[in-house]
C-alpha cells in the first residue's frame, strides 16, 4: 500500500534541505580553505601599510593608495576595474603642540592630537586657563562669564560597563564631534577632550569633529586617558594654564577617487557590494582602520575567481574614498548607482578592524534578516553566531535610501578602540588568522546571498 503524499512530502523536503545544506557546507569549507591556505590579504596589508602608510583624503599618500588598489584588484582577477570620481575635503595637520603649567610650575608638554577638520591657532601660541567639566550637564551649568576666554577640558570617560566597545564609542563620540561649537558660543578659546579610548594608556586619538554654521571655529584637541586623569587631578587643587600652538586647517576640496573592481554575474547584472574605506587618518598606518577591510574585500574577489564559483550576480569590491572625515565616497557611490539605475541586491562593509569575526550587523527588512539568520548553522563552525545587530557600515549605509539591504562584519570589539585613530594603528597589531577569518565569513555570506537572492 502506497503512503499518502502528504506523509511523504515532509520527508522529501527534509531530504532536499539536507542535500542543500550539505552542498553549502562543502562550499563554505572550500572558501575557508582557500583563504586560510592561499590568501594574499596579509601580504597585501603589509604592502599597503608599510609602503604607503596612512592615507588621509586629499593627500599624496591617498592618491598612491588608489593606484595600489587598482592594481591589486586587477591581480585578484577582476573582470573590470575603474576609478569613481569624488570631491573630497582636504584637511592638513601641520606642526602642533600643547603645554601646561601650574601657577608656580614649569611648562610641561602633553602628548596630543588635533581633532580632524579642526582649525588651529595659525601657528600662534594660544595661552589660556583650563577649566574642567565632566559632562554636558556640568558644562551647561556654566555661564558665559565662566567660559569666556578659557580652554574647556571635557574629561568624559569611555563607559567601561558597556560590553560592546562600539556602544561606548558612540556614547562618548558626541564630546569629540560637538563640543567646539558649544564652547565657542560661550566665548571659550579652545577645547580639550579625553580621547575616545577603551585603554588607560597615554595615546591620543584623533577623529572627526564638526562646527556649527555661523559659530567661531575654535581649536579642538585630544589627549590620552592617562594625561586626562592627571590633568583632572591637578585641576582640583591648582589653576592650570595651557599653551596651544597648531597649524591645522581645511584646504579647498579636491578631486579624488574611490576604486572599484568586479566580477560579472553569470545570470544577471544585479550587484552585491563588499568593501571598506581606503582612506585613514594621518597618524599610524591605517591598518585596522581600514586596511583590513580593503584587503579582506579584495581577497573575497580573488577567492571567487580562484574557486570558479560562477557567481550568479555581479560581485563588486568598492574601496571607498573619504570615510573618515566626510563619507563623500559612500555618498557618491549611492548617487552614481541611482543615476545609472543599477539594481543592488546587498552591500556589506568591513570597518571594525581585523579582529576575530563574531557575526554581522544587518540593516534590512525583517524578512531578509530572518533569511540570513536561518543560515546560522552553516556559519557556527566558523565562530559566527551573532546576527542580532541592526547597523551597517558607514560607506554602504547611503544605499539604504535606495532600499538596498546593507550590513557590516562584526568582529570582536575589545581591542579596536585601544588603537583606533592613533599612531598605534599599525600592521603589527593585526593578527593574520583573525583577519582572514573575517574574509572567510564575508565570502561565505556573499556566496549564500548570490545563490539565494
Short mmCIF file of C-alpha atoms in Angstrom, two decimals:
data_model
loop_
_atom_site.label_atom_id
_atom_site.label_comp_id
_atom_site.label_asym_id
_atom_site.label_seq_id
_atom_site.Cartn_x
_atom_site.Cartn_y
_atom_site.Cartn_z
CA UNK A 1 0.00 0.00 0.00
CA UNK A 2 1.38 3.40 -1.01
CA UNK A 3 1.80 6.06 1.67
CA UNK A 4 -0.24 9.23 1.17
CA UNK A 5 1.74 12.02 -0.49
CA UNK A 6 1.00 14.32 2.47
CA UNK A 7 3.06 11.98 4.69
CA UNK A 8 5.90 11.57 2.20
CA UNK A 9 6.23 15.28 1.33
CA UNK A 10 7.92 16.37 4.62
CA UNK A 11 10.48 13.59 4.19
CA UNK A 12 11.16 14.65 0.61
CA UNK A 13 11.50 18.30 1.58
CA UNK A 14 13.73 17.37 4.51
CA UNK A 15 15.96 15.36 2.22
CA UNK A 16 16.22 18.24 -0.26
CA UNK A 17 17.04 20.68 2.53
CA UNK A 18 19.68 18.33 3.93
CA UNK A 19 21.28 17.98 0.49
CA UNK A 20 21.25 21.76 0.02
CA UNK A 21 22.82 22.34 3.43
CA UNK A 22 25.44 19.70 2.73
CA UNK A 23 26.36 21.35 -0.57
CA UNK A 24 26.51 24.77 1.09
CA UNK A 25 28.72 23.33 3.85
CA UNK A 26 31.09 21.97 1.21
CA UNK A 27 31.29 25.38 -0.44
CA UNK A 28 31.80 27.10 2.92
CA UNK A 29 34.75 24.79 3.56
CA UNK A 30 36.20 25.46 0.11
CA UNK A 31 36.01 29.22 0.67
CA UNK A 32 37.58 28.89 4.12
CA UNK A 33 40.38 26.58 2.98
CA UNK A 34 41.27 28.76 0.01
CA UNK A 35 41.54 31.91 2.12
CA UNK A 36 43.34 30.32 5.06
CA UNK A 37 45.86 28.45 2.89
CA UNK A 38 46.37 30.50 -0.26
CA UNK A 39 45.50 34.02 0.89
CA UNK A 40 47.18 37.14 -0.38
CA UNK A 41 45.45 39.53 2.03
CA UNK A 42 48.12 39.62 4.72
CA UNK A 43 50.95 40.44 2.32
CA UNK A 44 48.67 42.99 0.65
CA UNK A 45 48.09 44.62 4.04
CA UNK A 46 51.83 44.75 4.67
CA UNK A 47 52.35 46.40 1.29
CA UNK A 48 49.59 48.95 1.86
CA UNK A 49 50.66 49.91 5.38
CA UNK A 50 54.44 49.76 5.11
CA UNK A 51 54.96 51.06 1.58
CA UNK A 52 52.18 53.66 1.54
CA UNK A 53 51.21 54.16 5.18
CA UNK A 54 48.46 56.45 6.43
CA UNK A 55 46.14 57.76 3.74
CA UNK A 56 44.21 60.90 4.61
CA UNK A 57 41.78 62.01 1.90
CA UNK A 58 43.32 64.54 -0.44
CA UNK A 59 46.89 63.60 0.48
CA UNK A 60 49.60 62.35 -1.85
CA UNK A 61 49.68 59.03 0.00
CA UNK A 62 45.94 58.54 -0.59
CA UNK A 63 46.46 59.04 -4.32
CA UNK A 64 49.21 56.39 -4.22
CA UNK A 65 46.75 54.08 -2.48
CA UNK A 66 44.19 54.44 -5.29
CA UNK A 67 46.74 53.23 -7.83
CA UNK A 68 47.72 50.42 -5.45
CA UNK A 69 44.08 49.30 -5.09
CA UNK A 70 43.52 49.43 -8.85
CA UNK A 71 46.48 47.12 -9.45
CA UNK A 72 45.55 44.74 -6.63
CA UNK A 73 42.03 44.33 -7.96
CA UNK A 74 43.44 43.52 -11.38
CA UNK A 75 45.84 40.98 -9.86
CA UNK A 76 42.94 39.39 -7.93
CA UNK A 77 41.18 38.66 -11.21
CA UNK A 78 38.57 41.39 -11.51
CA UNK A 79 36.84 41.44 -14.88
CA UNK A 80 36.64 45.21 -14.74
CA UNK A 81 38.35 47.87 -12.59
CA UNK A 82 37.71 51.60 -12.62
CA UNK A 83 38.03 54.84 -10.67
CA UNK A 84 34.95 56.70 -9.48
CA UNK A 85 35.45 60.45 -9.22
CA UNK A 86 34.57 62.11 -5.93
CA UNK A 87 35.28 65.53 -4.48
CA UNK A 88 36.82 65.17 -1.03
CA UNK A 89 37.58 67.61 1.79
CA UNK A 90 41.26 68.29 2.40
CA UNK A 91 42.43 68.78 5.99
CA UNK A 92 46.07 69.22 6.91
CA UNK A 93 47.53 68.84 10.39
CA UNK A 94 50.90 70.57 10.33
CA UNK A 95 53.00 71.08 13.45
CA UNK A 96 51.21 71.16 16.79
CA UNK A 97 51.98 71.23 20.50
CA UNK A 98 50.21 71.54 23.82
CA UNK A 99 51.93 72.61 27.02
CA UNK A 100 50.53 73.15 30.51
CA UNK A 101 51.81 74.65 33.75
CA UNK A 102 50.55 75.46 37.19
CA UNK A 103 50.92 78.97 38.58
CA UNK A 104 54.30 78.19 40.12
CA UNK A 105 55.37 75.35 37.86
CA UNK A 106 57.27 74.96 34.60
CA UNK A 107 55.79 74.34 31.19
CA UNK A 108 55.19 70.63 30.59
CA UNK A 109 54.42 69.16 27.17
CA UNK A 110 51.36 66.93 26.79
CA UNK A 111 51.01 64.27 24.10
CA UNK A 112 48.10 65.44 21.95
CA UNK A 113 46.45 65.33 18.54
CA UNK A 114 44.26 67.95 16.93
CA UNK A 115 40.85 66.57 16.02
CA UNK A 116 40.18 66.05 12.34
CA UNK A 117 38.67 69.05 10.49
CA UNK A 118 39.60 71.33 13.39
CA UNK A 119 41.03 74.76 12.79
CA UNK A 120 44.25 75.54 14.63
CA UNK A 121 45.88 78.64 16.07
CA UNK A 122 47.50 79.68 12.76
CA UNK A 123 50.88 78.86 14.25
CA UNK A 124 50.48 81.36 17.09
CA UNK A 125 50.53 80.50 20.80
CA UNK A 126 47.08 80.45 22.34
CA UNK A 127 47.50 80.73 26.11
CA UNK A 128 44.54 80.50 28.46
CA UNK A 129 43.35 78.98 31.70
CA UNK A 130 41.88 75.49 31.59
CA UNK A 131 38.56 74.74 33.25
CA UNK A 132 37.31 71.19 33.82
CA UNK A 133 33.90 69.68 33.15
CA UNK A 134 32.99 66.01 33.23
CA UNK A 135 29.83 66.09 31.13
CA UNK A 136 27.47 68.20 29.05
CA UNK A 137 25.32 68.67 32.14
CA UNK A 138 28.23 70.25 34.00
CA UNK A 139 29.12 72.44 31.04
CA UNK A 140 25.54 73.64 30.59
CA UNK A 141 25.54 74.92 34.16
CA UNK A 142 28.44 77.26 33.39
CA UNK A 143 27.67 80.85 32.45
CA UNK A 144 29.29 82.75 29.60
CA UNK A 145 31.37 84.58 32.20
CA UNK A 146 32.67 81.22 33.47
CA UNK A 147 33.74 80.11 29.97
CA UNK A 148 34.78 83.30 28.19
CA UNK A 149 38.49 83.36 27.36
CA UNK A 150 39.05 79.85 28.79
CA UNK A 151 40.03 76.48 27.36
CA UNK A 152 37.38 73.93 28.35
CA UNK A 153 38.56 70.41 29.14
CA UNK A 154 35.89 67.71 28.81
CA UNK A 155 37.04 64.63 30.72
CA UNK A 156 34.24 62.24 29.79
CA UNK A 157 35.42 58.67 30.17
CA UNK A 158 34.74 55.71 27.91
CA UNK A 159 31.98 53.79 29.65
CA UNK A 160 33.70 50.60 30.79
CA UNK A 161 30.41 48.90 31.72
CA UNK A 162 29.36 48.53 28.08
CA UNK A 163 30.39 45.09 26.83
CA UNK A 164 30.33 46.34 23.25
CA UNK A 165 33.07 48.94 22.99
CA UNK A 166 31.30 50.32 19.93
CA UNK A 167 28.44 51.31 22.23
CA UNK A 168 30.89 53.15 24.48
CA UNK A 169 32.44 54.83 21.44
CA UNK A 170 29.05 56.09 20.31
CA UNK A 171 28.26 57.31 23.81
CA UNK A 172 31.50 59.31 24.12
CA UNK A 173 31.64 60.38 20.49
CA UNK A 174 29.45 63.45 20.91
CA UNK A 175 32.15 65.04 23.06
CA UNK A 176 34.53 64.84 20.13
CA UNK A 177 32.12 66.00 17.45
CA UNK A 178 30.15 68.84 19.03
CA UNK A 179 31.96 70.48 21.94
CA UNK A 180 33.99 73.05 19.98
CA UNK A 181 30.95 74.98 18.80
CA UNK A 182 29.25 74.70 22.19
CA UNK A 183 32.29 76.23 23.88
CA UNK A 184 32.67 78.90 21.21
CA UNK A 185 29.08 80.03 21.78
CA UNK A 186 30.02 80.90 25.35
CA UNK A 187 33.23 82.67 24.34
CA UNK A 188 35.67 79.86 25.03
CA UNK A 189 39.01 79.83 23.19
CA UNK A 190 39.62 76.10 22.63
CA UNK A 191 38.53 72.61 23.61
CA UNK A 192 40.49 69.67 25.02
CA UNK A 193 38.77 66.29 25.16
CA UNK A 194 39.68 62.96 26.68
CA UNK A 195 40.42 60.58 23.81
CA UNK A 196 37.74 58.08 22.85
CA UNK A 197 39.67 55.07 24.08
CA UNK A 198 38.96 51.86 25.96
CA UNK A 199 42.57 51.85 27.14
CA UNK A 200 44.23 53.64 30.07
CA UNK A 201 47.47 54.46 28.26
CA UNK A 202 48.61 57.91 27.19
CA UNK A 203 47.98 57.58 23.46
CA UNK A 204 45.91 60.43 21.97
CA UNK A 205 43.18 59.59 19.43
CA UNK A 206 42.14 61.86 16.60
CA UNK A 207 38.84 61.64 14.70
CA UNK A 208 36.35 63.89 13.01
CA UNK A 209 34.75 66.90 14.68
CA UNK A 210 32.37 69.41 13.13
CA UNK A 211 31.48 73.06 13.55
CA UNK A 212 28.04 74.60 13.61
CA UNK A 213 27.41 77.07 10.82
CA UNK A 214 27.93 80.67 11.85
CA UNK A 215 29.86 79.85 15.04
CA UNK A 216 33.52 80.76 15.51
CA UNK A 217 35.80 77.84 14.65
CA UNK A 218 37.98 77.34 17.72
CA UNK A 219 40.72 74.68 18.04
CA UNK A 220 39.83 71.21 19.34
CA UNK A 221 42.41 68.68 20.52
CA UNK A 222 42.51 65.30 22.27
CA UNK A 223 44.83 63.96 24.94
CA UNK A 224 45.37 60.39 26.14
CA UNK A 225 43.45 58.88 29.06
CA UNK A 226 46.43 58.96 31.42
CA UNK A 227 47.11 62.65 30.78
CA UNK A 228 43.40 63.36 31.13
CA UNK A 229 43.25 61.77 34.58
CA UNK A 230 46.39 63.56 35.73
CA UNK A 231 45.11 66.89 34.41
CA UNK A 232 41.80 66.48 36.24
CA UNK A 233 43.57 65.58 39.48
CA UNK A 234 45.74 68.70 39.30
CA UNK A 235 42.85 70.99 38.34
CA UNK A 236 41.01 70.04 41.51
CA UNK A 237 43.68 71.77 43.58
CA UNK A 238 45.50 74.23 41.31
CA UNK A 239 44.93 76.63 38.46
CA UNK A 240 46.49 75.46 35.17
CA UNK A 241 47.42 77.45 32.09
CA UNK A 242 47.66 75.83 28.66
CA UNK A 243 49.68 76.95 25.67
CA UNK A 244 48.36 75.53 22.39
CA UNK A 245 50.08 76.02 19.05
CA UNK A 246 48.70 74.31 15.97
CA UNK A 247 48.72 74.75 12.23
CA UNK A 248 45.83 72.50 11.22
CA UNK A 249 43.29 73.85 8.77
CA UNK A 250 40.94 72.97 5.92
CA UNK A 251 42.03 73.46 2.32
CA UNK A 252 39.76 73.63 -0.75
CA UNK A 253 38.05 70.39 -1.75
CA UNK A 254 39.93 68.22 -4.22
CA UNK A 255 39.03 65.75 -6.96
CA UNK A 256 39.90 62.23 -5.85
CA UNK A 257 38.60 58.71 -6.41
CA UNK A 258 37.10 55.58 -4.98
CA UNK A 259 38.41 52.41 -6.64
CA UNK A 260 36.01 49.72 -7.86
CA UNK A 261 36.51 46.24 -9.26
CA UNK A 262 34.03 43.49 -10.06
CA UNK A 263 33.47 40.02 -11.41
CA UNK A 264 30.50 39.82 -13.75
CA UNK A 265 27.39 37.88 -12.81
CA UNK A 266 26.64 34.80 -14.89
CA UNK A 267 22.84 35.20 -14.76
CA UNK A 268 22.17 38.92 -14.31
CA UNK A 269 23.93 42.18 -13.57
CA UNK A 270 22.39 42.82 -10.14
CA UNK A 271 25.17 43.95 -7.81
CA UNK A 272 26.44 42.60 -4.49
CA UNK A 273 28.88 45.05 -2.89
CA UNK A 274 31.67 44.20 -0.47
CA UNK A 275 34.07 46.91 0.61
CA UNK A 276 36.00 49.01 3.05
CA UNK A 277 37.36 52.53 3.09
CA UNK A 278 40.73 53.19 1.52
CA UNK A 279 41.41 56.41 3.43
CA UNK A 280 42.65 56.66 7.01
CA UNK A 281 43.65 59.32 9.47
CA UNK A 282 47.10 60.85 9.15
CA UNK A 283 48.65 59.00 12.09
CA UNK A 284 49.68 55.36 12.30
CA UNK A 285 49.38 53.17 9.20
CA UNK A 286 45.62 52.78 8.87
CA UNK A 287 45.97 49.02 9.29
CA UNK A 288 42.88 48.07 11.31
CA UNK A 289 41.03 51.21 10.19
CA UNK A 290 40.56 50.24 7.48
CA UNK A 291 43.34 48.49 5.63
CA UNK A 292 41.98 45.16 6.83
CA UNK A 293 38.56 45.86 5.30
CA UNK A 294 40.18 46.69 1.97
CA UNK A 295 42.36 43.59 1.75
CA UNK A 296 39.55 41.31 3.02
CA UNK A 297 37.28 42.58 0.25
CA UNK A 298 39.90 42.08 -2.47
CA UNK A 299 40.58 38.60 -1.06
CA UNK A 300 36.91 37.65 -1.49
CA UNK A 301 37.03 38.61 -5.17
CA UNK A 302 40.25 36.61 -5.62
CA UNK A 303 38.69 33.58 -3.92
CA UNK A 304 35.55 33.57 -6.07
CA UNK A 305 37.70 33.70 -9.19
CA UNK A 306 40.19 31.08 -7.97
CA UNK A 307 37.44 28.62 -6.97
CA UNK A 308 35.46 29.35 -10.12
CA UNK A 309 32.32 29.74 -8.04
CA UNK A 310 30.30 31.01 -11.01
CA UNK A 311 28.54 33.85 -9.21
CA UNK A 312 25.00 34.49 -10.43
CA UNK A 313 25.19 38.22 -9.73
CA UNK A 314 27.95 40.78 -10.14
CA UNK A 315 30.22 40.87 -7.10
CA UNK A 316 31.72 44.32 -6.74
CA UNK A 317 34.54 45.41 -4.46
CA UNK A 318 34.43 49.10 -3.56
CA UNK A 319 37.42 50.80 -1.95
CA UNK A 320 35.61 53.89 -0.70
CA UNK A 321 37.20 57.34 -0.53
CA UNK A 322 36.86 59.70 2.43
CA UNK A 323 35.01 57.73 5.06
CA UNK A 324 36.92 59.31 7.92
CA UNK A 325 36.04 62.97 7.51
CA UNK A 326 33.10 63.24 5.17
CA UNK A 327 31.80 59.91 3.76
CA UNK A 328 31.98 61.51 0.33
CA UNK A 329 32.90 58.22 -1.34
CA UNK A 330 29.90 56.35 0.06
CA UNK A 331 27.51 59.15 -0.82
CA UNK A 332 28.90 59.47 -4.34
CA UNK A 333 28.63 55.72 -4.88
CA UNK A 334 24.94 55.83 -3.99
CA UNK A 335 24.36 58.78 -6.32
CA UNK A 336 26.05 57.01 -9.23
CA UNK A 337 24.15 53.78 -8.58
CA UNK A 338 20.91 55.73 -8.61
CA UNK A 339 21.82 57.73 -11.72
CA UNK A 340 22.85 54.58 -13.62
CA UNK A 341 19.72 52.74 -12.44
CA UNK A 342 21.79 49.86 -11.10
CA UNK A 343 19.99 47.20 -9.12
CA UNK A 344 21.81 46.33 -5.88
CA UNK A 345 20.89 43.16 -4.02
CA UNK A 346 23.08 43.66 -0.96
CA UNK A 347 26.07 45.61 0.35
CA UNK A 348 28.42 44.80 3.22
CA UNK A 349 31.40 46.69 4.64
CA UNK A 350 34.24 45.62 6.90
CA UNK A 351 35.26 48.58 9.09
CA UNK A 352 35.61 47.15 12.57
CA UNK A 353 39.23 46.03 12.42
CA UNK A 354 40.79 42.71 11.52
CA UNK A 355 39.84 41.01 14.77
CA UNK A 356 38.08 37.65 15.25
CA UNK A 357 34.69 37.80 13.49
CA UNK A 358 31.64 37.20 15.65
CA UNK A 359 28.71 37.98 13.35
CA UNK A 360 27.06 40.51 11.09
CA UNK A 361 25.15 43.72 11.60
CA UNK A 362 22.05 43.52 9.39
CA UNK A 363 20.30 46.75 8.40
CA UNK A 364 17.42 45.49 6.28
CA UNK A 365 13.79 44.43 6.26
CA UNK A 366 12.82 41.73 8.70
CA UNK A 367 12.19 39.03 6.09
CA UNK A 368 15.72 39.40 4.73
CA UNK A 369 17.18 39.43 8.23
CA UNK A 370 15.31 36.24 9.13
CA UNK A 371 16.53 34.53 5.98
CA UNK A 372 20.15 35.29 6.84
CA UNK A 373 19.56 34.19 10.42
CA UNK A 374 18.20 30.88 9.08
CA UNK A 375 21.70 30.14 7.75
CA UNK A 376 23.24 30.38 11.23
CA UNK A 377 24.05 26.66 11.48
CA UNK A 378 26.30 26.93 8.42
CA UNK A 379 28.26 29.79 9.97
CA UNK A 380 28.51 28.42 13.50
CA UNK A 381 31.51 26.08 12.82
CA UNK A 382 33.43 29.20 11.77
CA UNK A 383 32.74 31.07 15.01
CA UNK A 384 29.97 33.26 13.55
CA UNK A 385 26.96 33.34 15.85
CA UNK A 386 25.74 36.93 16.34
CA UNK A 387 23.07 38.04 13.87
CA UNK A 388 21.30 40.40 16.27
CA UNK A 389 22.93 43.74 15.39
CA UNK A 390 20.90 46.06 13.17
CA UNK A 391 23.50 48.51 11.84
CA UNK A 392 25.65 48.56 8.71
CA UNK A 393 28.92 50.06 7.51
CA UNK A 394 29.16 53.84 7.18
CA UNK A 395 30.02 53.75 3.47
CA UNK A 396 27.23 51.36 2.43
CA UNK A 397 24.61 52.96 4.66
CA UNK A 398 23.66 55.59 2.00
CA UNK A 399 22.38 52.70 -0.15
CA UNK A 400 19.56 52.29 2.37
CA UNK A 401 17.98 55.29 0.62
CA UNK A 402 17.64 53.03 -2.44
CA UNK A 403 16.07 50.28 -0.31
CA UNK A 404 19.21 48.13 -0.52
CA UNK A 405 19.81 45.69 2.37
CA UNK A 406 23.13 46.64 3.99
CA UNK A 407 25.38 45.02 6.56
CA UNK A 408 28.69 45.16 8.39
CA UNK A 409 31.09 42.48 9.55
CA UNK A 410 31.09 42.44 13.36
CA UNK A 411 34.49 41.44 14.77
CA UNK A 412 35.30 41.15 18.46
CA UNK A 413 35.49 44.78 19.57
CA UNK A 414 37.52 44.64 22.76
CA UNK A 415 40.87 45.81 21.33
CA UNK A 416 39.74 48.02 18.46
CA UNK A 417 39.31 51.25 20.41
CA UNK A 418 42.70 50.88 22.06
CA UNK A 419 44.30 51.75 18.71
CA UNK A 420 41.51 53.43 16.74
CA UNK A 421 42.61 56.72 15.09
CA UNK A 422 46.05 56.61 16.70
CA UNK A 423 49.71 56.18 15.84
CA UNK A 424 49.31 52.65 17.25
CA UNK A 425 47.15 51.51 14.31
CA UNK A 426 49.91 49.57 12.58
CA UNK A 427 50.38 46.33 10.66
CA UNK A 428 51.88 44.66 13.72
CA UNK A 429 48.58 44.99 15.60
CA UNK A 430 46.77 42.78 13.06
CA UNK A 431 46.65 39.02 13.62
CA UNK A 432 46.77 37.14 10.34
CA UNK A 433 44.35 34.37 11.31
CA UNK A 434 41.78 36.68 12.79
CA UNK A 435 41.79 38.96 9.76
CA UNK A 436 41.49 36.05 7.34
CA UNK A 437 38.55 34.58 9.23
CA UNK A 438 36.74 37.87 8.67
CA UNK A 439 37.27 37.49 4.93
CA UNK A 440 36.05 33.90 5.17
CA UNK A 441 32.82 34.92 6.91
CA UNK A 442 32.03 37.69 4.42
CA UNK A 443 32.86 35.45 1.48
CA UNK A 444 30.52 32.77 2.81
CA UNK A 445 27.71 35.27 3.33
CA UNK A 446 28.13 36.66 -0.19
CA UNK A 447 28.06 33.11 -1.56
CA UNK A 448 24.71 32.46 0.17
CA UNK A 449 23.17 35.75 -0.94
CA UNK A 450 24.37 35.28 -4.50
CA UNK A 451 22.83 31.80 -4.55
CA UNK A 452 19.52 32.57 -2.80
CA UNK A 453 18.52 36.19 -3.56
#
